[in-house]
Coordinates of C-alpha atoms and ligand atoms in Angstrom, one line a residue:
X29 CA 30.1 2.7 -17.9
X30 CA 33.6 3.4 -19.2
X31 CA 35.3 3.5 -15.8
X32 CA 38.6 2.3 -16.9
X33 CA 39.0 4.9 -19.6
X34 CA 38.0 7.6 -17.1
X35 CA 40.7 6.4 -14.8
X36 CA 43.3 6.5 -17.6
X37 CA 42.6 10.2 -18.1
X38 CA 42.5 11.1 -14.4
X39 CA 45.6 9.1 -13.7
X40 CA 47.7 11.1 -16.2
X41 CA 46.5 14.5 -14.9
X42 CA 47.0 13.6 -11.3
X43 CA 50.5 12.1 -12.0
X44 CA 51.6 15.5 -13.4
X45 CA 49.9 17.5 -10.7
X46 CA 53.1 16.9 -8.7
X47 CA 55.4 19.6 -9.8
X48 CA 59.1 19.3 -10.5
X49 CA 59.0 15.9 -12.1
X50 CA 62.3 14.7 -13.5
X51 CA 62.5 13.8 -17.2
X52 CA 62.5 10.1 -16.3
X53 CA 59.4 10.5 -14.2
X54 CA 57.7 12.4 -17.1
X55 CA 58.6 9.6 -19.5
X56 CA 57.0 7.1 -17.1
X57 CA 53.8 9.2 -16.9
X58 CA 53.6 9.2 -20.7
X59 CA 54.3 5.5 -20.9
X60 CA 51.8 4.6 -18.3
X61 CA 49.2 6.8 -19.9
X62 CA 49.6 5.0 -23.3
X63 CA 49.5 1.6 -21.5
X64 CA 46.3 2.4 -19.7
X65 CA 44.6 3.7 -22.9
X66 CA 45.4 0.5 -24.6
X67 CA 44.1 -1.5 -21.6
X68 CA 40.9 0.6 -21.9
X69 CA 40.5 -0.7 -25.5
X70 CA 41.7 2.5 -27.1
X71 CA 43.1 1.5 -30.5
X72 CA 46.9 1.6 -30.8
X73 CA 47.0 4.4 -33.3
X74 CA 44.6 6.5 -31.2
X75 CA 46.5 5.8 -28.0
X76 CA 49.7 7.0 -29.8
X77 CA 48.1 10.2 -31.0
X78 CA 46.8 11.0 -27.6
X79 CA 50.1 10.2 -25.9
X80 CA 51.8 12.5 -28.4
X81 CA 49.5 15.3 -27.2
X82 CA 50.5 14.7 -23.6
X83 CA 54.2 14.7 -24.6
X84 CA 53.8 17.9 -26.5
X85 CA 52.1 19.7 -23.6
X86 CA 54.6 18.4 -21.1
X87 CA 57.5 19.7 -23.2
X88 CA 56.1 23.2 -22.9
X89 CA 55.6 23.0 -19.2
X90 CA 59.1 21.9 -18.5
X91 CA 60.3 25.3 -19.3
X92 CA 58.0 26.9 -16.8
X93 CA 57.7 24.7 -13.8
X94 CA 55.5 27.2 -12.0
X95 CA 52.5 26.3 -14.1
X96 CA 50.3 23.4 -13.1
X97 CA 51.3 20.7 -15.6
X98 CA 48.1 18.7 -15.0
X99 CA 46.0 21.6 -16.2
X100 CA 48.1 22.0 -19.4
X101 CA 47.8 18.3 -20.1
X102 CA 44.1 18.3 -19.4
X103 CA 43.5 21.2 -21.7
X104 CA 45.6 19.6 -24.5
X105 CA 43.8 16.3 -24.2
X106 CA 40.4 18.1 -24.2
X107 CA 41.4 20.0 -27.4
X108 CA 42.6 16.8 -29.1
X109 CA 39.4 14.9 -28.2
X110 CA 37.0 17.7 -28.9
X111 CA 38.4 18.3 -32.3
X112 CA 38.1 14.6 -33.2
X113 CA 34.5 14.6 -32.1
X114 CA 33.8 18.0 -33.8
X115 CA 35.2 16.7 -37.1
X116 CA 32.9 13.7 -36.9
X117 CA 30.0 16.0 -36.3
X118 CA 26.6 15.1 -35.0
X119 CA 23.6 13.6 -36.6
X120 CA 20.0 14.3 -35.8
X121 CA 18.2 11.2 -37.2
X122 CA 14.7 12.5 -36.4
X123 CA 15.5 15.8 -38.1
X124 CA 16.8 14.0 -41.2
X125 CA 13.7 11.8 -41.4
X126 CA 11.4 14.8 -41.1
X127 CA 13.3 16.7 -43.8
X128 CA 13.0 13.7 -46.2
X129 CA 9.3 13.4 -45.4
X130 CA 8.8 16.8 -46.9
X131 CA 9.9 15.4 -50.3
X132 CA 7.2 12.7 -50.0
X133 CA 9.9 9.9 -49.9
X134 CA 10.7 7.5 -47.1
X135 CA 14.0 7.7 -45.3
X136 CA 16.0 4.5 -45.3
X137 CA 18.5 3.2 -42.9
X138 CA 20.7 0.2 -43.5
X139 CA 22.1 -1.5 -40.4
X140 CA 25.6 -3.0 -40.9
X141 CA 27.9 -5.0 -38.7
X142 CA 29.3 -8.4 -38.1
X143 CA 27.4 -11.3 -36.5
X144 CA 26.2 -11.0 -32.9
X145 CA 26.9 -7.3 -32.4
X146 CA 23.3 -6.5 -31.9
X147 CA 22.0 -5.3 -35.3
X148 CA 18.5 -6.9 -35.1
X149 CA 18.0 -5.9 -31.5
X150 CA 19.1 -2.3 -32.3
X151 CA 16.7 -2.1 -35.2
X152 CA 13.9 -2.9 -32.7
X153 CA 15.2 -0.3 -30.3
X154 CA 15.4 2.4 -33.0
X155 CA 12.0 1.4 -34.3
X156 CA 10.6 1.9 -30.8
X157 CA 12.4 5.3 -30.5
X158 CA 11.1 6.5 -33.8
X159 CA 7.6 5.4 -33.1
X160 CA 7.6 7.3 -29.8
X161 CA 8.6 10.4 -31.7
X162 CA 5.8 10.1 -34.1
X163 CA 7.7 8.6 -37.0
X164 CA 6.1 5.6 -38.8
X165 CA 8.4 2.7 -39.5
X166 CA 8.7 -0.5 -41.6
X167 CA 11.4 -3.1 -41.3
X168 CA 13.0 -5.1 -44.1
X169 CA 14.4 -8.6 -43.2
X170 CA 17.7 -8.3 -45.1
X171 CA 19.4 -11.1 -43.3
X172 CA 18.3 -13.9 -45.6
X173 CA 21.3 -16.1 -44.5
X174 CA 21.2 -17.0 -40.9
X175 CA 18.5 -19.5 -39.9
X176 CA 15.9 -17.8 -37.7
X177 CA 17.0 -14.2 -38.6
X178 CA 13.8 -13.4 -40.5
X179 CA 11.6 -14.7 -37.6
X180 CA 13.7 -12.8 -35.0
X181 CA 13.2 -9.5 -36.7
X182 CA 9.5 -10.2 -37.4
X183 CA 8.9 -11.1 -33.7
X184 CA 10.5 -7.9 -32.5
X185 CA 8.6 -5.8 -35.0
X186 CA 5.3 -7.5 -34.2
X187 CA 5.7 -6.7 -30.6
X188 CA 6.2 -3.1 -31.6
X189 CA 3.3 -3.2 -34.0
X190 CA 5.6 -2.5 -36.9
X191 CA 5.3 -4.2 -40.3
X192 CA 8.2 -6.4 -41.6
X193 CA 8.8 -6.9 -45.3
X194 CA 10.5 -10.2 -46.0
X195 CA 11.2 -12.8 -48.6
X196 CA 12.3 -16.4 -48.2
X197 CA 15.8 -17.5 -47.0
X198 CA 18.4 -17.4 -49.7
X199 CA 16.7 -14.5 -51.4
X200 CA 18.7 -11.5 -52.6
X201 CA 18.9 -9.0 -49.6
X202 CA 19.1 -6.1 -52.1
X203 CA 15.7 -7.2 -53.5
X204 CA 14.3 -7.4 -49.9
X205 CA 15.5 -3.9 -49.3
X206 CA 14.0 -2.6 -52.5
X207 CA 10.7 -4.3 -51.6
X208 CA 10.8 -2.5 -48.3
X209 CA 11.4 0.8 -50.0
X210 CA 8.4 0.1 -52.4
X211 CA 6.2 -0.8 -49.4
X212 CA 7.2 2.3 -47.6
X213 CA 6.5 4.5 -50.6
X214 CA 3.2 2.9 -51.3
X215 CA 2.0 3.1 -47.7
X216 CA 3.5 6.5 -47.0
X217 CA 5.7 5.1 -44.2
X218 CA 8.3 7.7 -43.0
X219 CA 11.2 5.4 -42.3
X220 CA 12.6 2.0 -43.5
X221 CA 15.0 0.1 -41.3
X222 CA 16.9 -2.6 -43.2
X223 CA 18.5 -5.6 -41.3
X224 CA 21.5 -7.3 -42.8
X225 CA 23.5 -10.5 -42.4
X226 CA 26.5 -10.4 -40.1
X227 CA 28.3 -13.5 -41.4
X228 CA 28.9 -15.1 -44.8
X229 CA 31.5 -17.6 -46.1
X230 CA 34.1 -14.8 -46.1
X231 CA 34.3 -11.2 -45.1
X232 CA 34.8 -10.4 -48.8
X233 CA 31.4 -12.0 -49.6
X234 CA 29.8 -10.0 -46.8
X235 CA 31.3 -6.7 -48.0
X236 CA 30.2 -7.4 -51.6
X237 CA 26.7 -8.2 -50.5
X238 CA 26.5 -5.0 -48.4
X239 CA 27.8 -3.0 -51.3
X240 CA 25.1 -4.5 -53.5
X241 CA 22.3 -3.5 -51.1
X242 CA 23.8 0.0 -51.0
X243 CA 23.9 0.2 -54.8
X244 CA 20.3 -1.0 -55.2
X245 CA 18.6 0.6 -52.2
X246 CA 20.7 3.7 -52.0
X247 CA 20.0 4.1 -48.2
X248 CA 19.9 7.6 -46.8
X249 CA 21.9 6.4 -43.9
X250 CA 24.3 3.5 -43.3
X251 CA 24.4 2.7 -39.6
X252 CA 27.4 0.7 -38.4
X253 CA 26.7 -1.4 -35.3
X254 CA 29.6 -2.4 -33.0
X255 CA 29.7 -4.3 -29.8
X256 CA 31.6 -2.1 -27.3
X257 CA 32.8 -5.2 -25.5
X258 CA 34.9 -6.3 -28.5
X259 CA 37.1 -3.3 -28.0
X260 CA 39.9 -3.1 -30.5
X261 CA 38.1 -5.6 -32.8
X262 CA 35.2 -3.1 -33.1
X263 CA 37.7 -0.6 -34.5
X264 CA 39.0 -3.0 -37.1
X265 CA 35.5 -3.9 -38.1
X266 CA 34.6 -0.2 -38.4
X267 CA 37.6 0.3 -40.6
X268 CA 36.7 -2.7 -42.7
X269 CA 33.1 -1.6 -43.3
X270 CA 34.1 2.0 -43.8
X271 CA 36.6 1.1 -46.4
X272 CA 34.4 -1.3 -48.4
X273 CA 30.9 -0.1 -47.9
X274 CA 31.2 3.2 -46.1
X275 CA 29.0 4.3 -43.2
X276 CA 27.6 7.5 -41.9
X277 CA 27.3 6.9 -38.2
X278 CA 27.6 4.2 -35.5
X279 CA 25.7 2.7 -32.6
X280 CA 27.7 1.1 -29.9
X281 CA 25.9 -1.8 -28.2
X282 CA 26.4 -3.5 -24.9
X283 CA 27.7 -0.3 -23.4
X284 CA 25.9 -1.4 -20.2
X285 CA 28.5 -4.0 -19.7
X286 CA 31.5 -2.0 -20.9
X287 CA 33.8 -0.8 -18.2
X288 CA 36.7 0.0 -20.5
X289 CA 35.1 2.5 -22.8
X290 CA 37.8 2.8 -25.5
X291 CA 35.7 1.7 -28.4
X292 CA 33.5 4.8 -28.8
X293 CA 36.6 7.0 -28.7
X294 CA 38.5 4.9 -31.1
X295 CA 35.8 4.5 -33.7
X296 CA 35.2 8.3 -33.8
X297 CA 38.9 9.0 -33.9
X298 CA 39.8 6.4 -36.5
X299 CA 36.8 6.7 -38.9
X300 CA 35.8 10.3 -38.4
X301 CA 32.2 9.1 -38.1
X302 CA 29.9 10.1 -35.2
X303 CA 28.4 7.7 -32.6
X304 CA 24.6 8.4 -32.5
X305 CA 23.4 6.0 -29.8
X306 CA 24.6 3.6 -27.1
X307 CA 22.8 0.3 -26.5
X308 CA 22.5 -0.1 -22.8
X309 CA 20.6 -3.3 -22.3
X310 CA 18.3 -5.9 -24.0
X311 CA 15.1 -4.0 -23.7
X312 CA 13.5 -1.8 -26.4
X313 CA 14.1 1.3 -24.3
X314 CA 17.7 0.6 -23.7
X315 CA 19.0 3.0 -26.2
X316 CA 20.7 6.3 -25.2
X317 CA 21.4 9.2 -27.4
X318 CA 25.2 9.6 -27.4
X319 CA 26.2 13.0 -26.1
X320 CA 29.8 13.6 -27.0
X321 CA 30.1 16.7 -24.8
X322 CA 28.9 14.7 -21.8
X323 CA 31.1 11.8 -22.7
X324 CA 34.2 14.0 -22.9
X325 CA 33.5 16.0 -19.8
X326 CA 33.0 12.7 -17.9
X327 CA 36.4 11.5 -19.2
X328 CA 38.2 14.7 -18.4
X329 CA 36.7 15.9 -15.2
Ligands
GTP563 N1 23.5 -6.2 -22.7 C1 23.2 -5.9 -23.9 N2 22.9 -6.9 -24.8 C2 22.6 -6.5 -26.1 C3 22.6 -5.2 -26.5 N3 22.3 -5.1 -27.8 C4 22.1 -6.4 -28.2 N4 22.3 -7.3 -27.2 C5 22.2 -8.7 -27.2 O1 23.2 -9.3 -28.1 C6 22.7 -10.5 -28.7 C7 22.9 -10.4 -30.2 O2 22.0 -9.5 -30.7 P1 21.4 -9.5 -32.2 O3 20.5 -8.3 -32.3 O4 20.8 -10.8 -32.5 O5 22.7 -9.3 -33.0 P2 22.9 -9.3 -34.6 O6 24.0 -8.4 -34.9 O7 21.6 -9.1 -35.3 O8 23.4 -10.8 -34.9 P3 23.4 -11.7 -36.3 O9 22.0 -11.6 -36.7 O10 23.8 -13.0 -35.9 O11 24.3 -11.0 -37.2 C8 21.3 -10.6 -28.2 O12 21.2 -11.5 -27.1 C9 20.9 -9.2 -27.7 O13 19.9 -9.3 -26.7 C10 22.9 -4.1 -25.5 O14 22.9 -2.9 -25.8 N5 23.2 -4.6 -24.2
MG564 MG1 20.6 -10.1 -36.7

């Protein structure tokens, strides 16, 4: 995973390991770094911010050529990245659910994202993860638009012995979510996972529908799902959802096939929201907790 992004970081530090670079050579290092970040799917604004960090650190080292510029650059980048991830914070979903349980209320999670990113599959994976950790789960079939969506969620949930609350196609997803909540309360289920549509006539309609679910259900957590392979698009989607609906954290799917790796970095950097999990395949167990410390140390080693 993420090989190309790792290469971008190691290329910049090894390029400046050579001391006594001329100004022209330094410019070239900085330029190549920015280019390789963008090629690794890092969003333009994020690539610019990181490149700026490299430039700043190189300015300092030009005065004293006896220091190892690569170390200075490495440290600078580590600080920039760590502070972005620290600002986003971390979320312990299990802990949150257990806290809510003490109040006697179910914890609800709304899954958001455009069509095909992996919302429904990820709900199944999260349901499986929660069950393994002793949390009881119910799903709500909030995608009442796409033909087959209700059956798809129900089949996954059945295989995991999880109940699905659903209505007919065309029903109001907010009402489905509310039904799910009522079911969870009545049956003392710990956690409600709400699926949603990924495509409507327009993005505006989609945003309005999501906002309505949020108003009615008041989910404890809004989980944004992005497909790592869509790179820069994933960042624009994150910004769209964050602006219109808001979200609390993200799951990046298809990380198993992602060699570029920029999406995780860019989403955290541009929305300030943490990544909780990575989807690493099509099986129910293919969900990895995202460890930002490990991620950063693998980028900067
Ligand atoms: N390789 C891989 N495939 C995944 C992963 N997550 C989801 N998929 C696949 O992506 C495809 C789409 O997944 P869905 O869960 O149907 O996506 P969705 O967001 O619910 O799509 P809509 O309901 O159309 O909005 C399916 O074929 C999944 O098996 C992952 O982490 N890795
Ligand atoms: Mg779906």
